[in-house]
Short mmCIF file of C-alpha atoms and ligand atoms in Angstrom, two decimals:
data_model
loop_
_atom_site.label_atom_id
_atom_site.label_comp_id
_atom_site.label_asym_id
_atom_site.label_seq_id
_atom_site.Cartn_x
_atom_site.Cartn_y
_atom_site.Cartn_z
CA MET A 1 202.43 60.65 35.33
CA ASP A 2 204.26 60.02 32.05
CA GLU A 3 207.17 62.42 31.93
CA ASN A 4 206.72 62.84 28.21
CA THR A 5 203.21 64.21 28.54
CA ARG A 6 203.13 67.66 27.01
CA LYS A 7 201.67 70.40 29.13
CA TYR A 8 199.67 73.51 28.33
CA TYR A 9 199.22 76.76 30.18
CA ILE A 10 196.47 79.16 29.12
CA GLU A 11 196.35 82.75 30.33
CA THR A 12 192.91 84.27 29.80
CA TYR A 13 192.04 87.96 29.54
CA GLY A 14 188.66 89.59 28.99
CA CYS A 15 185.10 88.46 29.47
CA GLN A 16 183.29 85.16 30.01
CA MET A 17 183.35 84.50 26.26
CA ASN A 18 187.10 84.19 26.47
CA VAL A 19 186.93 82.15 29.65
CA ARG A 20 184.67 79.72 27.82
CA ASP A 21 186.91 79.68 24.72
CA SER A 22 189.87 78.83 26.95
CA GLU A 23 187.91 75.87 28.32
CA LEU A 24 187.35 74.69 24.75
CA MET A 25 191.04 75.08 23.87
CA ALA A 26 191.91 73.09 26.99
CA GLY A 27 189.49 70.39 25.82
CA VAL A 28 191.04 70.23 22.36
CA LEU A 29 194.54 70.03 23.86
CA ARG A 30 193.52 67.37 26.36
CA LYS A 31 192.27 65.27 23.47
CA GLU A 32 195.68 65.69 21.85
CA GLY A 33 197.27 64.21 24.97
CA TYR A 34 198.25 67.41 26.76
CA THR A 35 197.71 67.95 30.47
CA ALA A 36 197.44 71.23 32.39
CA ALA A 37 200.62 72.87 33.69
CA SER A 38 200.52 74.84 36.89
CA SER A 39 202.86 77.57 35.66
CA PRO A 40 204.16 78.91 32.31
CA GLU A 41 207.68 77.67 33.19
CA GLU A 42 206.43 74.10 33.40
CA ALA A 43 204.50 74.27 30.11
CA ASP A 44 205.41 73.08 26.61
CA LEU A 45 202.68 75.24 25.15
CA ILE A 46 201.72 78.69 26.45
CA LEU A 47 198.61 80.35 25.05
CA PHE A 48 197.45 83.90 25.67
CA ASN A 49 193.74 84.35 25.06
CA THR A 50 193.49 88.08 24.53
CA CYS A 51 190.95 90.89 24.90
CA CYS A 52 190.96 94.31 23.22
CA VAL A 53 187.84 95.92 24.62
CA ARG A 54 189.93 98.60 26.35
CA ASP A 55 193.47 99.85 25.97
CA HIS A 56 194.46 98.62 29.40
CA ALA A 57 194.03 94.96 28.39
CA GLU A 58 196.42 95.43 25.47
CA LYS A 59 199.18 97.06 27.48
CA ARG A 60 199.15 94.29 30.05
CA LEU A 61 199.37 91.66 27.34
CA MET A 62 202.32 93.31 25.58
CA GLY A 63 204.30 93.35 28.81
CA ASN A 64 203.54 89.70 29.54
CA ILE A 65 204.40 88.48 26.03
CA GLY A 66 207.65 90.47 26.01
CA ALA A 67 208.61 88.86 29.31
CA LEU A 68 208.32 85.36 27.81
CA LYS A 69 211.27 85.97 25.49
CA GLU A 70 213.64 84.92 28.25
CA LEU A 71 211.76 81.69 28.89
CA LYS A 72 211.83 80.87 25.20
CA ASP A 73 215.59 81.56 25.02
CA GLU A 74 216.16 79.14 27.87
CA LYS A 75 213.83 76.46 26.55
CA PRO A 76 213.40 76.97 22.78
CA SER A 77 211.05 74.00 22.42
CA THR A 78 208.32 75.93 24.30
CA VAL A 79 205.54 76.88 21.90
CA ILE A 80 204.04 80.33 22.47
CA GLY A 81 200.67 81.19 20.97
CA VAL A 82 198.49 84.28 21.10
CA CYS A 83 194.80 84.02 20.26
CA GLY A 84 191.46 85.67 20.97
CA CYS A 85 189.81 89.00 20.22
CA MET A 86 192.88 91.20 19.97
CA MET A 87 194.41 88.95 17.34
CA GLN A 88 191.21 89.12 15.33
CA GLN A 89 192.22 92.66 14.34
CA LYS A 90 194.30 91.70 11.31
CA GLU A 91 196.63 94.68 11.40
CA VAL A 92 197.36 94.05 15.08
CA SER A 93 198.03 90.33 14.68
CA ASP A 94 200.26 90.91 11.64
CA ARG A 95 202.25 93.56 13.46
CA PHE A 96 202.45 91.34 16.49
CA PHE A 97 203.62 88.36 14.45
CA ARG A 98 206.41 90.43 12.91
CA ARG A 99 207.48 92.10 16.13
CA PHE A 100 207.52 89.17 18.56
CA ARG A 101 209.69 86.56 16.86
CA HIS A 102 209.44 84.29 19.88
CA VAL A 103 205.71 83.90 19.29
CA ASP A 104 205.05 80.74 17.21
CA LEU A 105 201.31 81.09 16.65
CA VAL A 106 198.72 83.80 16.26
CA MET A 107 195.08 82.84 15.74
CA GLY A 108 191.70 84.52 16.18
CA THR A 109 188.46 83.61 17.90
CA ASN A 110 187.10 81.13 15.40
CA SER A 111 189.64 78.40 14.86
CA ILE A 112 189.83 76.57 18.15
CA ALA A 113 189.11 73.23 16.47
CA SER A 114 192.09 73.76 14.15
CA LEU A 115 194.56 74.14 17.00
CA PRO A 116 196.02 70.60 16.54
CA ASP A 117 196.75 71.35 12.86
CA TYR A 118 198.57 74.55 13.77
CA LEU A 119 200.60 72.76 16.43
CA MET A 120 201.59 70.12 13.91
CA ARG A 121 202.87 72.78 11.54
CA ILE A 122 204.81 74.41 14.37
CA SER A 123 206.41 71.09 15.31
CA ALA A 124 207.52 70.85 11.66
CA GLY A 125 209.46 74.08 12.20
CA TYR A 126 207.05 76.78 10.98
CA ARG A 127 205.66 79.88 12.61
CA VAL A 128 201.91 80.08 12.01
CA ASN A 129 199.77 83.18 11.41
CA ALA A 130 196.29 81.70 11.21
CA VAL A 131 193.76 84.46 11.77
CA THR A 132 190.56 83.58 9.87
CA GLY A 133 187.29 85.43 9.23
CA ILE A 134 184.98 86.47 12.05
CA ASN A 135 181.68 85.14 10.74
CA GLU A 136 182.39 81.42 10.68
CA ASP A 137 179.49 79.04 11.23
CA VAL A 138 178.76 77.86 14.75
CA VAL A 139 180.78 74.71 15.39
CA GLU A 140 179.27 72.12 17.72
CA GLY A 141 180.93 69.24 19.50
CA ILE A 142 184.30 70.78 20.41
CA PRO A 143 185.49 69.03 23.59
CA SER A 144 186.08 71.19 26.64
CA VAL A 145 187.62 71.07 30.08
CA ARG A 146 185.55 73.23 32.39
CA ASN A 147 187.22 75.24 35.13
CA LEU A 148 184.64 74.31 37.77
CA SER A 149 182.65 71.19 38.51
CA HIS A 150 179.47 72.79 39.86
CA SER A 151 178.96 75.91 37.72
CA ALA A 152 179.22 76.09 33.93
CA PHE A 153 179.16 78.72 31.20
CA VAL A 154 177.09 77.75 28.19
CA ASN A 155 177.26 79.83 25.01
CA ILE A 156 173.87 80.46 23.48
CA MET A 157 175.05 82.87 20.80
CA TYR A 158 178.19 84.35 19.34
CA GLY A 159 179.01 87.79 17.98
CA CYS A 160 177.06 91.02 18.13
CA ASN A 161 175.06 93.13 15.68
CA ASN A 162 174.65 96.23 17.77
CA PHE A 163 177.63 98.36 16.89
CA CYS A 164 177.56 100.55 19.96
CA THR A 165 179.84 103.29 18.69
CA TYR A 166 182.53 102.80 21.37
CA CYS A 167 182.73 99.02 21.08
CA ILE A 168 185.11 96.79 19.19
CA VAL A 169 183.35 93.50 19.94
CA PRO A 170 181.30 93.37 16.69
CA TYR A 171 184.55 93.78 14.74
CA VAL A 172 186.36 90.97 16.50
CA ARG A 173 183.51 88.57 17.21
CA GLY A 174 181.55 89.05 14.01
CA ARG A 175 177.82 89.02 13.37
CA GLU A 176 175.33 87.59 15.80
CA ARG A 177 174.86 83.83 15.43
CA SER A 178 172.57 81.85 17.75
CA ARG A 179 173.19 78.22 18.59
CA ARG A 180 170.30 75.85 17.97
CA SER A 181 168.17 75.42 21.08
CA GLU A 182 168.38 71.61 20.78
CA ASP A 183 172.17 71.80 20.95
CA ILE A 184 172.06 74.16 23.93
CA LEU A 185 169.59 71.96 25.80
CA ARG A 186 171.54 68.80 25.03
CA GLU A 187 174.68 70.39 26.47
CA ILE A 188 172.84 71.57 29.57
CA ARG A 189 171.23 68.18 30.16
CA SER A 190 174.59 66.51 30.05
CA LEU A 191 176.02 69.10 32.43
CA ALA A 192 173.16 68.47 34.87
CA ASP A 193 173.76 64.71 34.58
CA ALA A 194 177.42 65.34 35.42
CA GLY A 195 176.40 67.14 38.62
CA TYR A 196 176.44 70.80 37.55
CA THR A 197 173.80 72.80 39.38
CA GLU A 198 174.48 76.34 38.14
CA ILE A 199 174.41 77.32 34.48
CA THR A 200 175.21 80.75 33.04
CA LEU A 201 173.89 81.31 29.53
CA LEU A 202 176.34 83.49 27.63
CA GLY A 203 175.98 85.95 24.80
CA GLN A 204 176.82 89.61 24.12
CA ASN A 205 173.11 90.31 23.99
CA VAL A 206 171.17 87.28 25.19
CA ASN A 207 167.83 89.07 24.82
CA SER A 208 168.06 88.81 21.05
CA TYR A 209 168.64 85.04 21.14
CA GLY A 210 166.95 83.28 18.24
CA ASN A 211 166.67 86.39 16.08
CA THR A 212 169.12 85.10 13.53
CA ASN A 213 168.15 81.45 13.17
CA GLY A 214 164.39 81.55 13.63
CA ASP A 215 164.65 79.47 16.79
CA ILE A 216 162.61 79.97 19.97
CA ARG A 217 163.05 83.32 21.72
CA PHE A 218 165.05 83.87 24.88
CA PRO A 219 162.19 83.72 27.42
CA GLU A 220 161.13 80.38 25.94
CA LEU A 221 164.71 79.12 26.04
CA LEU A 222 164.85 80.04 29.72
CA ALA A 223 161.63 78.13 30.35
CA ARG A 224 163.04 75.03 28.66
CA VAL A 225 166.34 75.23 30.53
CA ASN A 226 164.30 75.64 33.69
CA GLY A 227 162.80 72.23 32.97
CA VAL A 228 166.16 70.42 33.08
CA ASP A 229 166.23 68.18 36.14
CA GLY A 230 169.08 68.64 38.56
CA LEU A 231 169.70 72.34 37.94
CA LYS A 232 169.29 74.79 40.78
CA ARG A 233 170.38 78.10 39.29
CA ILE A 234 170.10 79.55 35.81
CA ARG A 235 171.91 82.81 35.13
CA PHE A 236 172.41 84.75 31.91
CA MET A 237 174.51 87.61 30.61
CA THR A 238 174.64 90.12 29.12
CA SER A 239 171.27 91.78 28.68
CA HIS A 240 170.84 94.77 26.40
CA PRO A 241 168.15 97.18 27.64
CA LYS A 242 166.78 97.75 24.14
CA ASP A 243 165.82 94.07 23.83
CA LEU A 244 164.80 93.28 27.39
CA SER A 245 161.11 92.46 27.00
CA ASP A 246 158.27 92.28 29.51
CA ARG A 247 157.98 88.66 28.48
CA LEU A 248 161.53 88.06 29.76
CA ILE A 249 160.76 89.72 33.08
CA ASP A 250 157.70 87.47 33.42
CA ALA A 251 159.81 84.43 32.52
CA MET A 252 162.22 85.35 35.31
CA ALA A 253 159.35 85.49 37.78
CA GLU A 254 157.69 82.30 36.53
CA ASN A 255 160.65 79.95 36.27
CA SER A 256 161.83 79.12 39.75
CA ARG A 257 165.38 78.17 38.84
CA VAL A 258 166.06 81.40 36.94
CA CYS A 259 168.00 83.67 39.27
CA ASN A 260 166.77 87.09 40.34
CA HIS A 261 169.71 89.04 39.00
CA VAL A 262 170.13 91.04 35.81
CA HIS A 263 173.37 92.54 34.57
CA LEU A 264 171.97 95.45 32.61
CA PRO A 265 174.63 97.83 31.27
CA MET A 266 173.34 101.40 31.40
CA GLN A 267 176.56 102.93 29.97
CA SER A 268 175.37 106.51 30.55
CA GLY A 269 172.55 108.39 32.26
CA SER A 270 172.47 111.09 29.57
CA ASP A 271 170.03 110.62 26.68
CA ARG A 272 172.26 112.70 24.45
CA ILE A 273 175.25 110.43 25.10
CA LEU A 274 173.17 107.24 24.85
CA LYS A 275 172.14 108.37 21.40
CA LYS A 276 175.73 109.04 20.38
CA MET A 277 176.60 105.60 21.71
CA ASN A 278 173.92 104.07 19.44
CA ARG A 279 172.31 102.29 22.36
CA HIS A 280 168.67 102.61 21.15
CA TYR A 281 167.14 103.42 24.56
CA ASP A 282 166.87 106.48 26.74
CA LEU A 283 167.10 106.81 30.50
CA ASN A 284 163.35 106.74 30.82
CA ARG A 285 163.11 103.37 29.09
CA TYR A 286 166.01 102.08 31.18
CA THR A 287 164.44 103.08 34.47
CA SER A 288 161.09 101.69 33.47
CA ILE A 289 162.72 98.27 32.91
CA VAL A 290 164.34 98.55 36.33
CA ASP A 291 160.99 99.44 37.92
CA ARG A 292 159.22 96.56 36.24
CA LEU A 293 161.95 94.11 37.25
CA ARG A 294 161.70 95.29 40.84
CA SER A 295 157.95 95.03 40.98
CA THR A 296 157.83 91.60 39.29
CA VAL A 297 160.91 89.62 40.39
CA LYS A 298 161.28 89.10 44.13
CA ASP A 299 164.48 90.48 45.71
CA VAL A 300 165.94 91.16 42.27
CA GLU A 301 169.33 92.89 42.10
CA ILE A 302 170.56 94.88 39.14
CA THR A 303 174.21 95.38 38.29
CA THR A 304 175.55 97.52 35.48
CA ASP A 305 178.40 98.83 33.33
CA ILE A 306 179.06 102.55 32.96
CA ILE A 307 181.47 104.43 30.72
CA VAL A 308 182.67 107.94 31.64
CA GLY A 309 184.28 110.40 29.27
CA PHE A 310 182.63 109.27 26.05
CA PRO A 311 183.44 111.83 23.29
CA GLY A 312 181.50 115.04 23.85
CA GLU A 313 180.42 114.13 27.40
CA THR A 314 179.86 117.45 29.17
CA GLU A 315 179.79 118.02 32.90
CA GLU A 316 176.02 118.16 32.54
CA ASP A 317 175.88 114.75 30.81
CA PHE A 318 178.05 113.32 33.53
CA THR A 319 175.78 114.83 36.18
CA ASP A 320 172.90 112.96 34.53
CA THR A 321 174.86 109.72 34.93
CA MET A 322 175.54 110.50 38.59
CA ALA A 323 171.86 111.31 39.18
CA ALA A 324 170.80 108.05 37.53
CA VAL A 325 173.22 106.04 39.67
CA GLU A 326 171.95 107.82 42.77
CA ARG A 327 168.34 107.16 41.88
CA ILE A 328 168.52 103.59 40.55
CA GLY A 329 170.73 102.11 43.27
CA PHE A 330 172.69 99.37 41.52
CA ALA A 331 173.93 96.49 43.65
CA SER A 332 177.30 97.03 41.98
CA ALA A 333 178.74 98.56 38.84
CA PHE A 334 181.71 98.06 36.56
CA THR A 335 182.89 101.54 35.68
CA PHE A 336 185.24 102.40 32.84
CA LYS A 337 187.02 105.36 31.34
CA TYR A 338 186.14 105.57 27.67
CA SER A 339 188.95 104.04 25.65
CA PRO A 340 189.06 104.84 21.90
CA ARG A 341 189.12 101.61 19.88
CA PRO A 342 190.58 101.75 16.38
CA GLY A 343 187.98 101.44 13.64
CA THR A 344 184.96 102.21 15.86
CA ALA A 345 182.76 105.22 15.14
CA ALA A 346 183.41 106.93 18.48
CA ALA A 347 187.18 106.83 18.02
CA GLY A 348 186.74 109.26 15.13
CA MET A 349 184.35 111.63 16.93
CA GLU A 350 185.35 115.16 17.80
CA ASP A 351 185.57 116.34 21.40
CA GLN A 352 187.56 113.47 22.80
CA ILE A 353 187.70 114.01 26.55
CA PRO A 354 191.09 114.64 28.17
CA GLU A 355 192.44 111.78 30.27
CA ALA A 356 192.51 113.88 33.43
CA VAL A 357 188.80 114.71 33.09
CA LYS A 358 187.93 111.06 32.55
CA ALA A 359 189.97 110.07 35.59
CA GLU A 360 188.35 112.71 37.75
CA ARG A 361 184.83 111.69 36.66
CA LEU A 362 185.60 108.03 37.24
CA LYS A 363 186.75 108.85 40.74
CA ARG A 364 183.54 110.71 41.53
CA LEU A 365 181.40 107.95 40.05
CA ASN A 366 183.22 105.24 41.98
CA ALA A 367 182.86 107.15 45.23
CA LEU A 368 179.12 107.44 44.61
CA GLN A 369 178.71 103.78 43.64
CA ASN A 370 180.68 102.68 46.73
CA ARG A 371 178.26 104.61 48.89
CA LYS A 372 175.29 103.14 47.02
CA THR A 373 176.69 99.61 47.34
CA LYS A 374 177.00 100.13 51.07
CA GLU A 375 173.48 101.55 51.36
CA ASN A 376 172.13 98.64 49.38
CA ASN A 377 173.98 96.20 51.63
CA GLU A 378 172.25 97.62 54.69
CA LYS A 379 168.96 96.06 53.66
CA TYR A 380 170.52 92.59 53.99
CA ALA A 381 170.76 92.68 57.78
CA GLY A 382 168.74 89.60 58.79
CA TYR A 383 168.24 88.39 55.21
CA THR A 384 168.20 84.60 54.84
CA GLY A 385 168.67 82.72 51.60
CA GLU A 386 170.46 79.88 49.90
CA VAL A 387 174.12 80.42 49.02
CA LEU A 388 176.23 78.46 46.53
CA ILE A 389 179.71 78.17 48.03
CA GLU A 390 182.37 79.42 45.63
CA GLY A 391 185.54 79.53 47.69
CA PHE A 392 187.32 80.37 50.90
CA ASP A 393 188.89 83.55 52.18
CA SER A 394 192.55 83.54 51.10
CA LYS A 395 193.66 84.72 54.53
CA ASN A 396 191.37 82.52 56.57
CA SER A 397 190.20 79.24 55.08
CA SER A 398 187.60 78.75 57.80
CA VAL A 399 185.66 81.58 56.15
CA ALA A 400 183.70 80.65 53.03
CA PHE A 401 182.06 82.92 50.48
CA GLY A 402 179.32 82.46 47.96
CA LYS A 403 176.34 84.15 46.36
CA TYR A 404 172.66 84.38 47.01
CA THR A 405 170.52 83.78 43.94
CA ASN A 406 170.49 87.53 43.26
CA PHE A 407 174.29 87.67 42.95
CA LYS A 408 174.96 89.25 46.34
CA MET A 409 178.10 87.80 47.83
CA VAL A 410 178.20 86.85 51.50
CA TYR A 411 181.04 85.63 53.78
CA PHE A 412 180.42 83.22 56.64
CA ASP A 413 182.02 80.57 58.85
CA ARG A 414 182.59 77.55 56.70
CA GLU A 415 181.63 74.84 59.22
CA GLY A 416 183.09 72.14 57.01
CA ALA A 417 181.16 73.09 53.89
CA GLU A 418 182.81 72.54 50.51
CA ILE A 419 182.91 74.46 47.23
CA GLY A 420 179.88 73.68 45.08
CA GLN A 421 177.60 72.95 48.03
CA TYR A 422 174.55 74.98 49.01
CA ARG A 423 173.87 76.31 52.48
CA THR A 424 171.16 78.53 53.94
CA VAL A 425 172.92 81.66 55.16
CA THR A 426 171.62 84.57 57.21
CA ALA A 427 173.40 87.89 56.68
CA ASP A 428 174.22 89.74 59.89
CA THR A 429 176.46 92.73 59.26
CA VAL A 430 178.22 94.72 56.59
CA ARG A 431 182.03 94.67 56.95
CA ASN A 432 184.39 96.44 54.56
CA ASN A 433 181.60 96.78 52.07
CA SER A 434 180.78 93.06 52.05
CA LEU A 435 178.12 91.03 53.78
CA ARG A 436 178.97 88.81 56.73
CA GLY A 437 176.64 86.08 57.88
CA HIS A 438 176.32 82.63 59.35
CA ILE A 439 175.00 79.26 58.22
CA GLN A 440 171.44 78.75 59.35
CA HIS A 441 170.71 75.35 60.86
CA ASP A 442 167.26 73.82 60.66
CA ASN A 443 166.67 74.09 64.39
CA ASP A 444 168.09 77.63 64.79
N1 SAH B 1 177.88 92.91 25.35
C1 SAH B 1 177.93 93.52 26.56
C2 SAH B 1 179.25 94.08 27.04
C3 SAH B 1 180.50 93.92 26.27
S1 SAH B 1 181.91 94.78 26.77
C4 SAH B 1 176.92 94.63 26.53
O1 SAH B 1 176.48 95.06 25.53
O2 SAH B 1 176.60 95.09 27.59
C5 SAH B 1 181.73 95.06 28.50
C6 SAH B 1 181.68 96.51 28.87
O3 SAH B 1 182.88 97.15 28.52
C7 SAH B 1 180.63 97.32 28.19
O4 SAH B 1 179.37 97.17 28.77
C8 SAH B 1 181.16 98.72 28.31
O5 SAH B 1 180.71 99.34 29.49
C9 SAH B 1 182.65 98.53 28.38
N2 SAH B 1 183.30 99.00 27.15
C10 SAH B 1 183.16 98.50 25.92
N3 SAH B 1 183.90 99.23 25.04
C11 SAH B 1 184.51 100.19 25.76
C12 SAH B 1 185.40 101.26 25.42
N4 SAH B 1 185.79 101.47 24.19
N5 SAH B 1 185.84 102.05 26.43
C13 SAH B 1 185.45 101.85 27.70
N6 SAH B 1 184.60 100.87 28.06
C14 SAH B 1 184.14 100.04 27.11
FE1 SF4 B 2 179.62 95.94 22.34
FE2 SF4 B 2 177.24 97.04 22.28
FE3 SF4 B 2 177.58 94.62 21.26
FE4 SF4 B 2 177.72 94.96 23.87
S1 SF4 B 2 175.90 95.29 22.59
S2 SF4 B 2 179.14 93.79 22.62
S3 SF4 B 2 178.63 96.97 24.07
S4 SF4 B 2 178.46 96.50 20.47
FE1 F3S B 3 187.27 91.34 25.40
FE2 F3S B 3 186.55 89.86 23.39
FE3 F3S B 3 185.19 89.74 25.59
S1 F3S B 3 187.25 91.97 23.28
S2 F3S B 3 185.42 91.77 26.48
S3 F3S B 3 187.29 89.15 25.37
S4 F3S B 3 184.39 89.52 23.54
#
């Protein structure tokens, strides 16, 4: 390889939106002649794609950026950039730009296509603070380098209009904007032609797709994606319970390539707290969606997000959450301690919950969910289904892992299978909370 080729290293924090944005930045850089570096030390350009959804993400980032000062002192030509959601908070990016003099570039979530211009200015000796507005038009046609060659994220919409009172996303990702269905389908067709078999449609609230641009609605979009030859699995996230329609549940049942999994954040099991969160549903509505999904979509699994210690959450509210988790039986759950985000409504609410109480509630909730995960796993003894192979056990590469259509992960003897391939796997036992199985051969 040409020794003069410049190299990039991108460190990504946060959700799939950021993962996808990093793929686009990689594509833009590749077009500029860069190649991927395998470590920050080897790179000429280091980019941090940041998240600010919880405090934890910020602290980690600060430590990592601070640590790069040494690298920059040793090799001053290294360009260091920070982008993504956290930088989209103007006061944070300005403070950041002033404080970390070894950072050459700060930019937000909407200027990926302008990256080459910023780099040109930096090579002319400037530092660049280029955070732009959050409601920019959808830009099509940005090149990208995808992380995987069998499974792809496809954005269907950007931003969020929901303003859940705890959440910073609407402030850093702007108003909801849907991509045109023709553009989405064109992208998916070309992915299928390139050999991709699994597609995950991405949006903060995919169920409201098409609301803003008068395009087809989400169930119809799913049906059209289902018609793309070559695809085997269509996934989507995230679903908001307030917009999850019966029509969508029917579309999941009717379209054979649409996977039987829904990530459906419940956030709380207390109606009082759900109201304070501005979620626009109550527990009754939530459980009725779950019931309908289970009676309509075969072997469906439901995963969720839950926040503990939202302002004003009493022991009784928390007990409601525990009871809901006990009753619903999620396949798995991401659980979080409420983290006040500057500028959000909940950050200014009275009755903020002490850290120790949040920690104690989180511990109880996790213990319950671990038990529920295990209980749920028990029903898989003897279950047979197709698995998409995602990787190999880091300690034993003869063991592969992958997911059933409903998102349940299973480990099994690899038998020569490669990442991206499909195998029929029968689950046998539950070990350390995960499913163990074996590849099923036709004549077994
Ligand atoms: N758009 C998605 C989720 C976005 S953020 C949705 O609406 O479901 C992912 C998860 O982070 C949320 O579901 C929520 O559980 C959690 N989260 C968001 N803001 C938070 C905060 N301030 N403190 C703790 N958890 C938070
Ligand atoms: Fe945040 Fe709510 Fe929007 Fe999800 S729906 S991104 S939790 S404001
Ligand atoms: Fe974080 Fe931005 Fe996603 S704040 S969770 S990376 S939309």
